[in-house]
C-alpha positions as a printed Julia matrix, in Angstrom:
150×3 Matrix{Float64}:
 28.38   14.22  20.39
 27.19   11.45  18.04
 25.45   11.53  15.25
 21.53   10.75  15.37
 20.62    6.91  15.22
 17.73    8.07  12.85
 20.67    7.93  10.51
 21.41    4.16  10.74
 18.24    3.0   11.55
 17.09    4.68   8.26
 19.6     2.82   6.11
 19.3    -0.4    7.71
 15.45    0.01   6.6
 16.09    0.75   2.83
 18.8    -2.26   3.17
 15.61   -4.1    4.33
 13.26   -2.94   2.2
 15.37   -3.68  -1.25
 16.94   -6.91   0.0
 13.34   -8.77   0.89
 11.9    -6.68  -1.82
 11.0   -10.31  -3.94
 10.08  -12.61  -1.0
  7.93  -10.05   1.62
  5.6    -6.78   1.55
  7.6    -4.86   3.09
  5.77   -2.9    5.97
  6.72   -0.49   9.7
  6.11   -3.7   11.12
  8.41   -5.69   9.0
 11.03   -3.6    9.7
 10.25   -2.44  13.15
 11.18   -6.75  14.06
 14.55   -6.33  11.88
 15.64   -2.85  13.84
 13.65   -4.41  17.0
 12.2    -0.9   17.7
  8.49    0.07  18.0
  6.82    0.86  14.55
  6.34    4.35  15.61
  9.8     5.05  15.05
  9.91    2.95  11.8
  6.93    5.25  10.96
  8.31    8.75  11.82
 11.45    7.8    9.73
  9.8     6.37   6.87
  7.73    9.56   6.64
 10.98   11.49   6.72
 12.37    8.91   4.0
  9.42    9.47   2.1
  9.68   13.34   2.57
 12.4    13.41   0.47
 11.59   11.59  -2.13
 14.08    8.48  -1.49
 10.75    5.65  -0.99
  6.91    5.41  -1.98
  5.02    4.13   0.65
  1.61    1.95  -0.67
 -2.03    2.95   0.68
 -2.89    0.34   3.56
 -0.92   -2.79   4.07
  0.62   -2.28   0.3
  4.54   -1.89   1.1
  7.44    0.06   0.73
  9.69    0.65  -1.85
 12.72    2.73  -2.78
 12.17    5.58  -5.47
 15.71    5.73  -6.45
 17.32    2.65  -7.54
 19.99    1.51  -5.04
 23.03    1.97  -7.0
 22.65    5.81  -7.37
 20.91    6.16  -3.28
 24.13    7.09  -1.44
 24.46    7.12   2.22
 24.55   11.22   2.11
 21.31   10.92   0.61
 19.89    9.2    3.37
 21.7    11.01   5.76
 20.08   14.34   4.38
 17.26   12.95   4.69
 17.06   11.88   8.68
 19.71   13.05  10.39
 21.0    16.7    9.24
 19.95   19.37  11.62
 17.83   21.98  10.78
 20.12   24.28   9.78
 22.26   21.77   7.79
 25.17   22.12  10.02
 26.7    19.1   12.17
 28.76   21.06  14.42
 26.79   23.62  16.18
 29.03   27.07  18.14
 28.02   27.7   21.39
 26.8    31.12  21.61
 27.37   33.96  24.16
 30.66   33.88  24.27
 32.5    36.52  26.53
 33.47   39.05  24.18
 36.34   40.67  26.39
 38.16   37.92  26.1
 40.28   37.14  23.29
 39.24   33.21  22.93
 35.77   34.14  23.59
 35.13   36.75  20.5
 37.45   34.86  18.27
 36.67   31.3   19.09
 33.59   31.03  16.01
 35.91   32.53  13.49
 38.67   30.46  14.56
 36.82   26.57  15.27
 34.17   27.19  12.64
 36.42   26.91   8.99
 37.89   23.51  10.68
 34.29   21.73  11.77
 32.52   23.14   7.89
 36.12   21.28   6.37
 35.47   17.85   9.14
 31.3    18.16   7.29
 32.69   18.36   4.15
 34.54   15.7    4.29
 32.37   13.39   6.07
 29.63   14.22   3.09
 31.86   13.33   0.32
 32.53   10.47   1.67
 29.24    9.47   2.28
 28.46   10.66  -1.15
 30.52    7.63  -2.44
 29.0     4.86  -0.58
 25.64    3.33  -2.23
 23.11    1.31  -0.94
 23.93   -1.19  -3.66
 27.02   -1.51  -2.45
 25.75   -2.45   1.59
 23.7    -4.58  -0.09
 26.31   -6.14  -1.81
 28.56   -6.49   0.92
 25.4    -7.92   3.21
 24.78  -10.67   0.64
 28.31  -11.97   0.72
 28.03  -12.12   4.7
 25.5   -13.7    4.21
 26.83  -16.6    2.24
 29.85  -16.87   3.93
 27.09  -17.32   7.16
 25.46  -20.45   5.24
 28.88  -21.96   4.09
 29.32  -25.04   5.89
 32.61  -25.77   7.25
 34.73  -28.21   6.24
């Protein structure tokens, strides 16, 4: 099971959208050449992005920004806001289970307490990751990229 790529396709479009913020408008089709997907999918997540209050999206061709200044947008933020089922649960129990056997009526109240503590932890730790600090991390790979060698 993996985790949606709505997920990291969202973040590397906020990355986008605050790192190019002073040199480009930042538009679907902007990003959709970055994440080399179609702009439809830049859209759909953007509108999920914007659902949740994490960008603004100008009328027209006027650009994207982020709501939330980057060093207080975490990664659980974004990941709440694209890639968290319905039902806010990551692990979901299959159902029907045979209820004569011992494994089968138990399994939920077993496997359940263990994949809620696996969430939890996951979350908090995406809870102390911020965009600033991608962005921070991007711009020294970046440098190091341009550094000539000696």
């Amino acid at each position: 099971m993996k985790i949606s790529s709505r997920f990291t396709v969202a973040t590397h479009m906020l990355i986008c959208v605050e790192y190019f913020s002073e040199q480009y408008k930042i538009t679907s089709d902007f990003l959709s050449k970055s994440v080399r997907t179609n702009p439809v999918v830049i859209r759909k997540i953007m509108g999920m992005l914007k659902n949740h209050g994490l960008i603004e999206v100008a009328s027209g061709t006027g650009g994207i920004h982020l709501k939330i200044p980057s060093d207080e947008l975490t990664l659980l933020d974004i990941y709440q806001a694209v890639a968290l089922p319905e039902d806010q649960l990551l692990f979901s129990m299959h159902e029907n289970t045979e209820p004569r056997c011992p494994v089968g009526r138990n399994i939920s109240a077993v496997l359940s307490p263990a994949l809620q503590k696996a969430q939890h932890t996951m979350e908090e730790s995406l809870q102390r990751t911020t965009l600033s600090e991608l962005i921070y991390d991007l711009k020294e790979r970046v440098e190091e990229e341009t550094v000539p060698n000696d």
